[in-house]
mmCIF file of C-alpha atoms in Angstrom:
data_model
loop_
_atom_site.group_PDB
_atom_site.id
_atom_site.type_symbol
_atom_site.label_atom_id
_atom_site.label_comp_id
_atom_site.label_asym_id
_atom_site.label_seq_id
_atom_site.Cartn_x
_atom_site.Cartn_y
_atom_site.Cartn_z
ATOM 1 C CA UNK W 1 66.805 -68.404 -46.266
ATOM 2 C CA UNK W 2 67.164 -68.396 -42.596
ATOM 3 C CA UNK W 3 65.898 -64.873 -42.883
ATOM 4 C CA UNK W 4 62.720 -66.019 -44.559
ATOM 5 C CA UNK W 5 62.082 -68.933 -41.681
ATOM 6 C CA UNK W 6 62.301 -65.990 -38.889
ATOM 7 C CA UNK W 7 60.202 -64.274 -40.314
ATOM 8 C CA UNK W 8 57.671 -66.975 -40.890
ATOM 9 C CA UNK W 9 58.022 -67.616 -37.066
ATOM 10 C CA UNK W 10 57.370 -63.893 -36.189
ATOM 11 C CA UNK W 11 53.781 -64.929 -38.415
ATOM 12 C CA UNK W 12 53.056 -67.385 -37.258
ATOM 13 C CA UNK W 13 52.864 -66.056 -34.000
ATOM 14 C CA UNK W 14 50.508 -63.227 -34.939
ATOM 15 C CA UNK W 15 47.576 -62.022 -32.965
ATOM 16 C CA UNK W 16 44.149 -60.148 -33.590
ATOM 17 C CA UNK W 17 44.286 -56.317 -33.287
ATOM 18 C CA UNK W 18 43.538 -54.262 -30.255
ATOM 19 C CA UNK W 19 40.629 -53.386 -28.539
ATOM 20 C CA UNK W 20 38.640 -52.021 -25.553
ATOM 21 C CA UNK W 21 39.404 -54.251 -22.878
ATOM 22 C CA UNK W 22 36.622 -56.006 -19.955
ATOM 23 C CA UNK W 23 37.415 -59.413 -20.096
ATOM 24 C CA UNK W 24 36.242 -62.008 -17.380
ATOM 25 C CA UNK W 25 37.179 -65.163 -19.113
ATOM 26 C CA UNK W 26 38.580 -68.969 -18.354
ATOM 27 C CA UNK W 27 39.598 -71.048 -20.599
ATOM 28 C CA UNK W 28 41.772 -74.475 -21.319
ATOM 29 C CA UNK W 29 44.293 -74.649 -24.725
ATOM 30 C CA UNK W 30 46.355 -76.713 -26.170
ATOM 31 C CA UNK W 31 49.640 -75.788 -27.568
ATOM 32 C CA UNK W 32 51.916 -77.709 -29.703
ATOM 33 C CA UNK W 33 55.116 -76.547 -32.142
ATOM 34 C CA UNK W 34 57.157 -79.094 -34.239
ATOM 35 C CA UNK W 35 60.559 -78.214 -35.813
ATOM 36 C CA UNK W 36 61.588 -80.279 -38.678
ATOM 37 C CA UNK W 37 65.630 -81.553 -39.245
ATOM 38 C CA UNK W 38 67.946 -81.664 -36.696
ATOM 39 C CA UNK W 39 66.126 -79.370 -34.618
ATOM 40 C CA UNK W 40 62.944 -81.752 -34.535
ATOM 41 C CA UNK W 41 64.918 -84.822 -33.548
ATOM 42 C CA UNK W 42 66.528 -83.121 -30.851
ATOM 43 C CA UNK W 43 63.212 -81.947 -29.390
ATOM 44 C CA UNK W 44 62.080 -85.259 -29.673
ATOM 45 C CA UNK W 45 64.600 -86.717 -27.476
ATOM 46 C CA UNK W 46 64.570 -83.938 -24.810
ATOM 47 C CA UNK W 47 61.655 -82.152 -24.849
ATOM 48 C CA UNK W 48 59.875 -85.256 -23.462
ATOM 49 C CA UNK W 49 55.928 -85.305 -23.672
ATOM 50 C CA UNK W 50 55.488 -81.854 -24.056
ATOM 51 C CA UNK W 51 57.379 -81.939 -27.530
ATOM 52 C CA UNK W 52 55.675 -85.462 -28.609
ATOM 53 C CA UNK W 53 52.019 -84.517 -27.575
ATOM 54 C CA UNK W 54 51.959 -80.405 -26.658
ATOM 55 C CA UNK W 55 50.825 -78.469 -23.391
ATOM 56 C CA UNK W 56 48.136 -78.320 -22.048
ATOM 57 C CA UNK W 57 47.475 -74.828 -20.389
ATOM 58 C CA UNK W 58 44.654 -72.864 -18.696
ATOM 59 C CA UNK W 59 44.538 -69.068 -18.972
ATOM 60 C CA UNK W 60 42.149 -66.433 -17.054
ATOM 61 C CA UNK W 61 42.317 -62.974 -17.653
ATOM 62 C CA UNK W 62 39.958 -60.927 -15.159
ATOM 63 C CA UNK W 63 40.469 -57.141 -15.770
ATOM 64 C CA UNK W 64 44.365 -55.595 -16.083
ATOM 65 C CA UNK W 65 45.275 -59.080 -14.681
ATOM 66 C CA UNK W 66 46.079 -61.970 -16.764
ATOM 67 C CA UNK W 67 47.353 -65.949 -15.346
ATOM 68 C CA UNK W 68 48.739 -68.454 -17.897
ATOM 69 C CA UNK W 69 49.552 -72.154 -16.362
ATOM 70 C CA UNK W 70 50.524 -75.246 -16.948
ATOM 71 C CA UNK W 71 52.053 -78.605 -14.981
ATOM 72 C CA UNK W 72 55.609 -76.802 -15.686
ATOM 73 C CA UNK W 73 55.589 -73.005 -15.805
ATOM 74 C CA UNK W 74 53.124 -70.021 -15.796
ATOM 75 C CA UNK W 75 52.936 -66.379 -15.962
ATOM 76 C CA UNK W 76 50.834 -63.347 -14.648
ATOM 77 C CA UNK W 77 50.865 -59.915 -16.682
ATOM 78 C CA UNK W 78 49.807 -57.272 -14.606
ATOM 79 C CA UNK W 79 49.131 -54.524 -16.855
ATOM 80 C CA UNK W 80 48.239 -51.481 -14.138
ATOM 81 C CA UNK W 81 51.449 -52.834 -12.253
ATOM 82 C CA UNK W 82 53.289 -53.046 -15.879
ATOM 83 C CA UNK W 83 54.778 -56.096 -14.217
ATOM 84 C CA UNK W 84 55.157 -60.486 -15.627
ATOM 85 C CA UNK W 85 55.548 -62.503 -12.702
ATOM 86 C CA UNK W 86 57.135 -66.045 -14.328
ATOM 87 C CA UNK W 87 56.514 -68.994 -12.386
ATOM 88 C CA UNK W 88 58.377 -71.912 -11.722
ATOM 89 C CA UNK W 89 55.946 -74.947 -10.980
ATOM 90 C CA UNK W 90 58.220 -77.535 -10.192
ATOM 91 C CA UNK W 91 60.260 -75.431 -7.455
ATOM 92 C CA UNK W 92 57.154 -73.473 -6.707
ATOM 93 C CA UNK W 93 59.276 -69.970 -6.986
ATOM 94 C CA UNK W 94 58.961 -67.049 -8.769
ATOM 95 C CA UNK W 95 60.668 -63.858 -10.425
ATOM 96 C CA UNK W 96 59.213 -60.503 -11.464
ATOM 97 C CA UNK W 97 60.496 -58.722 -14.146
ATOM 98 C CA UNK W 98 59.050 -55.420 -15.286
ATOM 99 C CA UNK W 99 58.200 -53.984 -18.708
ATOM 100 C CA UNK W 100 60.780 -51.419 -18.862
ATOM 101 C CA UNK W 101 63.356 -54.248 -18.124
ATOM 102 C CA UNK W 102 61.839 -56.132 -20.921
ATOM 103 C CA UNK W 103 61.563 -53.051 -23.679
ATOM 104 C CA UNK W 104 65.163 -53.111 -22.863
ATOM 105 C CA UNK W 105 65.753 -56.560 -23.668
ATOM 106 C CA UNK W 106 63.905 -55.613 -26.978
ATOM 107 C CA UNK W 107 65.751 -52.897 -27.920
ATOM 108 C CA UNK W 108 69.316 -54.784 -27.279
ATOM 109 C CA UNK W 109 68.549 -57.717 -29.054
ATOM 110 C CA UNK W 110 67.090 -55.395 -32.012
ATOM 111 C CA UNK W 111 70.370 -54.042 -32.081
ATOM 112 C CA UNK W 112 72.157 -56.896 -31.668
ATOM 113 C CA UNK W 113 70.379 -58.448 -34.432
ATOM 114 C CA UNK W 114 71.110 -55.325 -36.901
ATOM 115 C CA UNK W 115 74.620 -55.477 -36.176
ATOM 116 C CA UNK W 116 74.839 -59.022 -36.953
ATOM 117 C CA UNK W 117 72.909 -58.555 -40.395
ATOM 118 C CA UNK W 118 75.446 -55.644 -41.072
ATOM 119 C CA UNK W 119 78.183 -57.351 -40.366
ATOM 120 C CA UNK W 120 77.350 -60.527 -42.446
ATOM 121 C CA UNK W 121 76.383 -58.422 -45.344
ATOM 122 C CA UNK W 122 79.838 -56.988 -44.861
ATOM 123 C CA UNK W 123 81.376 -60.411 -45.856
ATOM 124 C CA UNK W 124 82.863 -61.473 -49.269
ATOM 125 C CA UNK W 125 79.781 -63.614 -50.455
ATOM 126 C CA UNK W 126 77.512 -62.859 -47.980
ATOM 127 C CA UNK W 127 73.765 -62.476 -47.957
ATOM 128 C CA UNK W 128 71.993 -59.579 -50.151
ATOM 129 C CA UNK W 129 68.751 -59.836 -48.510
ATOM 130 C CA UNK W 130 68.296 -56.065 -48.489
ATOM 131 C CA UNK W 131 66.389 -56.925 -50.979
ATOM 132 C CA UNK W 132 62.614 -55.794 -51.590
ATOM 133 C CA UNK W 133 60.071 -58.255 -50.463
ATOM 134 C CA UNK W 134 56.388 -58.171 -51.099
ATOM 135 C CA UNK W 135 53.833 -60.647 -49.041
ATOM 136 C CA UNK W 136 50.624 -62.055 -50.723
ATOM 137 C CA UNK W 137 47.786 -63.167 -48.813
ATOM 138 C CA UNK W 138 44.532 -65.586 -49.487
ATOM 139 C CA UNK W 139 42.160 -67.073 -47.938
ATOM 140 C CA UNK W 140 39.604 -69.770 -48.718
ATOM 141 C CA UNK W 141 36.334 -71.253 -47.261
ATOM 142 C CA UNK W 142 36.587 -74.710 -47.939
ATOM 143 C CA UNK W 143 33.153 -75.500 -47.100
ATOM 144 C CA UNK W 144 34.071 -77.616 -44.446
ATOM 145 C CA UNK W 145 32.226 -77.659 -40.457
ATOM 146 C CA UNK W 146 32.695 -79.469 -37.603
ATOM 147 C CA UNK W 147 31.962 -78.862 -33.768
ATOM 148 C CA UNK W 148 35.303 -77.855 -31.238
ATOM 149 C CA UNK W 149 34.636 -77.605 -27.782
ATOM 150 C CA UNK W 150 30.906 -77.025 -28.221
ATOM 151 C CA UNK W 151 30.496 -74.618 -30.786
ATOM 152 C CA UNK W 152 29.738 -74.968 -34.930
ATOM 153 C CA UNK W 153 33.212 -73.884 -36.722
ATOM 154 C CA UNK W 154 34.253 -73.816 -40.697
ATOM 155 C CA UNK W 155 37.198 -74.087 -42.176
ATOM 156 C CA UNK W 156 39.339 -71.523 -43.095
ATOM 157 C CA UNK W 157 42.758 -71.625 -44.895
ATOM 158 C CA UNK W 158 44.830 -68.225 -44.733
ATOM 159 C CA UNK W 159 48.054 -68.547 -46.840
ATOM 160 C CA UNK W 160 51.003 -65.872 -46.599
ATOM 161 C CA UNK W 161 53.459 -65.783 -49.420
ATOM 162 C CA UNK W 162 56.776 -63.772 -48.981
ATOM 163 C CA UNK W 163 59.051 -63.662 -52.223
ATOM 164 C CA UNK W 164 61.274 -61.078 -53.788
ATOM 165 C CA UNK W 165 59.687 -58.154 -55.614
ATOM 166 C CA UNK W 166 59.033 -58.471 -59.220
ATOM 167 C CA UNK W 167 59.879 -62.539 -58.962
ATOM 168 C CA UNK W 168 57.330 -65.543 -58.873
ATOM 169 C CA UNK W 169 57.970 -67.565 -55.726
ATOM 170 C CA UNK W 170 59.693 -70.163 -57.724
ATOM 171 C CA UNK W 171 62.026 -67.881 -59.325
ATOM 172 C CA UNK W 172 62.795 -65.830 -56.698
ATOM 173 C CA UNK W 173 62.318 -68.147 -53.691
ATOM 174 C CA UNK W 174 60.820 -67.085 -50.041
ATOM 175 C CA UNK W 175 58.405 -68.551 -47.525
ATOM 176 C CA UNK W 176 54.973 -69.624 -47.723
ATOM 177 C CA UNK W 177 53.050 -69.628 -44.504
ATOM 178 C CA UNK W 178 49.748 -71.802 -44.266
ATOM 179 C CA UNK W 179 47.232 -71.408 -41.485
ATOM 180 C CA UNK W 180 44.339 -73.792 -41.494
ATOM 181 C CA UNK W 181 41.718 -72.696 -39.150
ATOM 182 C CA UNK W 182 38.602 -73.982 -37.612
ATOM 183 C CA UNK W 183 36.488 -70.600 -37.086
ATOM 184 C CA UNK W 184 33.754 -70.285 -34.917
ATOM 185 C CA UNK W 185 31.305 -67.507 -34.717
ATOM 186 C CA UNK W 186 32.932 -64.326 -33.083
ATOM 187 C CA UNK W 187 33.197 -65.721 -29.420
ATOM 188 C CA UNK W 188 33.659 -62.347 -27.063
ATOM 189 C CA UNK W 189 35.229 -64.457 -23.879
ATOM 190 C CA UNK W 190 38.287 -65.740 -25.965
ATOM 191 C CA UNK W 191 38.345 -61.960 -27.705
ATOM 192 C CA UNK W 192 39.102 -60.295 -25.011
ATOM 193 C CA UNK W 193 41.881 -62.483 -23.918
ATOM 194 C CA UNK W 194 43.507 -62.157 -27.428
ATOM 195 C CA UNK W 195 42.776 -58.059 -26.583
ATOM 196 C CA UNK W 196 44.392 -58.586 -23.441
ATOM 197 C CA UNK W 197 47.532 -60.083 -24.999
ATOM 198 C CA UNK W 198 47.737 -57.405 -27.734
ATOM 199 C CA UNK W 199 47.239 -54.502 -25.163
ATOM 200 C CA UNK W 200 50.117 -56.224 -23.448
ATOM 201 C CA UNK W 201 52.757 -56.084 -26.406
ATOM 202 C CA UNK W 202 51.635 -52.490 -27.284
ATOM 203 C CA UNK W 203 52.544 -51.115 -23.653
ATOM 204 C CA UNK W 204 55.933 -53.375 -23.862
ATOM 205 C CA UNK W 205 57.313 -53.573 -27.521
ATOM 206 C CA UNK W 206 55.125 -51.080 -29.147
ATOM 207 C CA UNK W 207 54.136 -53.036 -31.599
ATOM 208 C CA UNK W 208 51.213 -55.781 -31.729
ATOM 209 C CA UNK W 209 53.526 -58.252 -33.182
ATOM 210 C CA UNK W 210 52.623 -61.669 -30.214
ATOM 211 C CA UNK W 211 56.753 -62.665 -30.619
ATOM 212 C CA UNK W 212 59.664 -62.505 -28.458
ATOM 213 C CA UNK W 213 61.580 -59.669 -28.169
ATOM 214 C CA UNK W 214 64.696 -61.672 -29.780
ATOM 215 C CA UNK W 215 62.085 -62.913 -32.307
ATOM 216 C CA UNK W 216 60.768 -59.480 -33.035
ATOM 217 C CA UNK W 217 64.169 -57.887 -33.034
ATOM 218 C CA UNK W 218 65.338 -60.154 -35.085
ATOM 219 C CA UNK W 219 62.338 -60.114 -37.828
ATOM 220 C CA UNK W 220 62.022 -56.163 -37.859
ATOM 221 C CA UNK W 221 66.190 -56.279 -37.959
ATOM 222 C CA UNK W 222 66.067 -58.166 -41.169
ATOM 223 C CA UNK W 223 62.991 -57.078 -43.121
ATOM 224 C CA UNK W 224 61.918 -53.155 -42.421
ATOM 225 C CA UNK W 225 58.974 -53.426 -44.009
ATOM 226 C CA UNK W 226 57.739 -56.397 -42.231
ATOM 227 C CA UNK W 227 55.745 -54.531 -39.794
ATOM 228 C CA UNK W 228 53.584 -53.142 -42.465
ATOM 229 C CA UNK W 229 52.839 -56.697 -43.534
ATOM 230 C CA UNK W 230 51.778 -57.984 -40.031
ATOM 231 C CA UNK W 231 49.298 -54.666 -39.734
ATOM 232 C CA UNK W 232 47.902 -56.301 -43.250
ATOM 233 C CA UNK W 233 47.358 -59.671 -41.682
ATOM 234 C CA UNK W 234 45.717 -58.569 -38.800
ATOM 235 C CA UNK W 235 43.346 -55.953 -40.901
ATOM 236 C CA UNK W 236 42.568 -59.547 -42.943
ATOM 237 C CA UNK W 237 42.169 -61.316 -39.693
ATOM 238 C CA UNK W 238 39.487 -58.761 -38.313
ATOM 239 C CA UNK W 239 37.807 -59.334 -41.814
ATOM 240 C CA UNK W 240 37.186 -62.764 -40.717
ATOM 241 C CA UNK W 241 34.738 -62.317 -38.336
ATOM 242 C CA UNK W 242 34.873 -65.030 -36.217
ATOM 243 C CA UNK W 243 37.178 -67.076 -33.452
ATOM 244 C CA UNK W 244 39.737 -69.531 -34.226
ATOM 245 C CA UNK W 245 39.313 -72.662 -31.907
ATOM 246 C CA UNK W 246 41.750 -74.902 -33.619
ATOM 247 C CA UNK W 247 44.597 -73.367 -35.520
ATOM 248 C CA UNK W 248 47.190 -75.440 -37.189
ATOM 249 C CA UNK W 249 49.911 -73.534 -38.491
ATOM 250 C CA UNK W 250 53.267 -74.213 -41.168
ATOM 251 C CA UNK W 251 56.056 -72.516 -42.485
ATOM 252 C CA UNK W 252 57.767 -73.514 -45.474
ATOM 253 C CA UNK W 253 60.956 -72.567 -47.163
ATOM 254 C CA UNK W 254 61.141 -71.900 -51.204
ATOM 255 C CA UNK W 255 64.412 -72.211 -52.705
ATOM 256 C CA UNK W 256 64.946 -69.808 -55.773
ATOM 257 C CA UNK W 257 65.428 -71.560 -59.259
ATOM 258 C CA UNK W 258 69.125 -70.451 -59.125
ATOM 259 C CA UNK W 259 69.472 -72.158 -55.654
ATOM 260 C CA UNK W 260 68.235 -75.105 -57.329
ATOM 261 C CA UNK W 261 70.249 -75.111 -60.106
ATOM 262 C CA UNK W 262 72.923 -74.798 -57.910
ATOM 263 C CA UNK W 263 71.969 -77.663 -55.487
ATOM 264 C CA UNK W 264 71.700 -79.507 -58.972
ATOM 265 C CA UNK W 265 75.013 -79.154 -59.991
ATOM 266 C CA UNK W 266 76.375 -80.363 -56.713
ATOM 267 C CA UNK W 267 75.045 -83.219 -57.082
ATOM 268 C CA UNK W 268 75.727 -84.175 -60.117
ATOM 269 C CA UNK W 269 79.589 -83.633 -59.390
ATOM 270 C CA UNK W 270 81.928 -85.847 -57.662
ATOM 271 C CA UNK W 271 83.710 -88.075 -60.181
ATOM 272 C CA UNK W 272 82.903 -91.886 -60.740
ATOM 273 C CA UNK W 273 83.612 -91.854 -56.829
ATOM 274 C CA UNK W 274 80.871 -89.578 -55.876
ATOM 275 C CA UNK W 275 78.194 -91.151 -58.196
ATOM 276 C CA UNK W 276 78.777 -94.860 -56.750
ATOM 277 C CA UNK W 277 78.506 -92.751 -53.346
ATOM 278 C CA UNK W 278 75.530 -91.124 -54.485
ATOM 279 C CA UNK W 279 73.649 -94.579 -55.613
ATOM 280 C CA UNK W 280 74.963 -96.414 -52.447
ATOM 281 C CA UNK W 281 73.039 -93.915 -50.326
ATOM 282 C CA UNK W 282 70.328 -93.149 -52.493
ATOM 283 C CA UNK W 283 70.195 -89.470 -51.970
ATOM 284 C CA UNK W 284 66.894 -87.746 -52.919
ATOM 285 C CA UNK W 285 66.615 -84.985 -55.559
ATOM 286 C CA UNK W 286 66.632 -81.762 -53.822
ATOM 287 C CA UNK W 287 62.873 -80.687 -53.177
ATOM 288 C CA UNK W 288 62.626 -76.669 -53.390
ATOM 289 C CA UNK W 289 60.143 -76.564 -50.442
ATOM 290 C CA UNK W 290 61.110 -77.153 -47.026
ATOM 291 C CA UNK W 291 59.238 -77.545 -44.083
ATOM 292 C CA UNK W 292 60.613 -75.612 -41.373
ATOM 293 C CA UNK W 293 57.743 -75.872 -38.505
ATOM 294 C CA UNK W 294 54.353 -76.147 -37.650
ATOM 295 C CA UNK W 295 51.994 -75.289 -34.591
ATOM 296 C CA UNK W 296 48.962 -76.259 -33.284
ATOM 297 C CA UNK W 297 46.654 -74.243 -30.822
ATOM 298 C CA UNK W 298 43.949 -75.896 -30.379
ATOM 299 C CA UNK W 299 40.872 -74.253 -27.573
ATOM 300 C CA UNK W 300 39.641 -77.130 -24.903
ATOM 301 C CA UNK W 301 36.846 -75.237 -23.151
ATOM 302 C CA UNK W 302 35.795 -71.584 -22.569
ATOM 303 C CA UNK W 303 34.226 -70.393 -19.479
ATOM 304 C CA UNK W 304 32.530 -67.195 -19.674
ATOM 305 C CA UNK W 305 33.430 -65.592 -15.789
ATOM 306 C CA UNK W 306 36.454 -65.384 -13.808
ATOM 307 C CA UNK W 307 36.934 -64.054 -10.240
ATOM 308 C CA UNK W 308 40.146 -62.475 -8.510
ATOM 309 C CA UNK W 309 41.140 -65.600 -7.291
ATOM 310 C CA UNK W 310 41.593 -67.126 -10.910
ATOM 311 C CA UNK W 311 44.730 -64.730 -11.669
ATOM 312 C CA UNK W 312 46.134 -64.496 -8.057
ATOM 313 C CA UNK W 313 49.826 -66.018 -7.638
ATOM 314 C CA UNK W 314 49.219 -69.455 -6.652
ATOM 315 C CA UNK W 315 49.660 -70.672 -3.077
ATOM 316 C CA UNK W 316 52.629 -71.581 -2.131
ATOM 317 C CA UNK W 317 55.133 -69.811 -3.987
ATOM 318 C CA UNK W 318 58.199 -67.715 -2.911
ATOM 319 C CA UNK W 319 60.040 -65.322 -4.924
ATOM 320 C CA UNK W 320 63.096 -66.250 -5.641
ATOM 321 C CA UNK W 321 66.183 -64.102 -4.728
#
């Protein structure tokens, strides 16, 4: 199952395909990710406001030159330098790492990532996802409009089902990806940024997948087909002909009817000493879906021109030795 919830993270972080890029843009975002569990508490008590109410971020992109920034951190992508310059906001520093160093990274956590899935398959009792996977994918117009950040949107809903060849989802189990989107008319400022961003991961990772490279490695480590089924989601996503200003995204687990079964019997073992534990604490059934995240991007304001100054390195900083 962990498999399944990284590759609904790789999804979820999914871009729009490729294209000719002139872009001149400004704009203001939101960006917000909750983690459910352990994980979610834990982010609640140390990731501070930015895990309790997002970031809020501006982002310019005036031609090969791209500035993301926010009250914390920031980056510029130059893509004629084939340089990211990550800044630190608080110490007013920064570092410059190149994209050969990072299709390195890549390609060591790839194979870091297939020799842990070998080696766990390796082990009495350990996992058989080799298996086949196919991914469904709908979408629905729920009829639904509202204005975001001055422009008409609708509501679209965009679900992504991965489950075991030849099995239902609820015999076979998987992950079930929803992405409820409030879709303007195609808007050709924020277009080009999401261009920008996919010319970016071409020249680095070769691939348009917007992930890390540990994500990424990780995702293409465990499913080999899975790259096939993020080309499908972006061909659907050029279908839609439109902009996403507000995108709120989740990713659910679906535990298999024998996982179920076997969750069941647990619980109904124990003895007359686990029962009287059992009602004492009032366990739950098991549920077979679990939420594993969600994310919300959500587009503040768009400003159709951008000068040089807009994706210069702030003033200020010092690289950092």
């Amino acid at each position: 199952m962990k498999r399944l919830t990284t590759v609904g993270v790789a999804l979820a972080l999914l871009c729009a395909s490729v294209g000719v890029l002139h872009a001149d843009v400004k704009t203001r975002k939101k960006d917000q990710v909750t983690f459910e569990g352990m994980l979610g508490r834990m982010a609640g008590m140390f990731g501070g406001s930015a895990a309790r109410d997002g970031v809020v971020s501006s982002v310019a992109v005036v031609g090969d030159r791209k500035l993301s920034l926010n009250d914390a951190s920031g980056e510029i992508i130059d893509l004629a330098e084939e340089r990211v310059y990550r800044l630190d906001v608080r110490r007013r520093t920064y570092t410059i790492v190149t994209f050969a160093e990072l299709r390195r990274q890549m390609e060591e956590a790839q194979a870091k990532a297939r020799k842990e899935v070998k080696e766990a398959e390796e082990q009495p009792g350990g996992p058989s996802d080799a298996r086949e996977m196919e991914v469904d994918f709908d979408i629905k117009d729920t009829g639904q409009r509202k204005a975001v950040a001055g422009y008409d949107t609708r509501q679209l809903i965009a679900t992504i089902t991965v489950r075991q060849k030849g099995m239902t989802l609820e015999e076979g189990g998987g992950m079930v990806l929803t992405s409820d989107m409030w879709m303007a008319d195609r808007i050709a400022a924020l277009g080009e940024i999401r261009e920008f961003d996919m010319k970016y991961f071409q020249a680095v990772y070769g691939s348009t997948l917007g992930a890390t490279a540990q994500q990424m490695a990780a995702a293409l480590a465990l499913y080999p087909g899975l790259q096939a089924a993020m080309q499908r989601m972006q061909e659907e996503g050029v279908k839609m002909n439109g902009t996403p200003l507000v995108t709120t995204t989740t990713v659910e687990t679906v535990k298999s009817k024998a996982e179920m079964a076997e969750a069941a019997r647990e619980s109904e073992g124990g003895g007359i000493g686990g029962r009287l534990a059992r009602r004492v604490m009032r366990k739950k059934p098991e549920e077979p879906r679990a939420r594993v995240m969600s994310s919300l991007t959500e587009v503040l304001s768009v400003e159709t021109s951008a000068a040089a100054a807009d994706v210069a390195l702030p003033d200020g900083f010092t690289l950092k030795k």
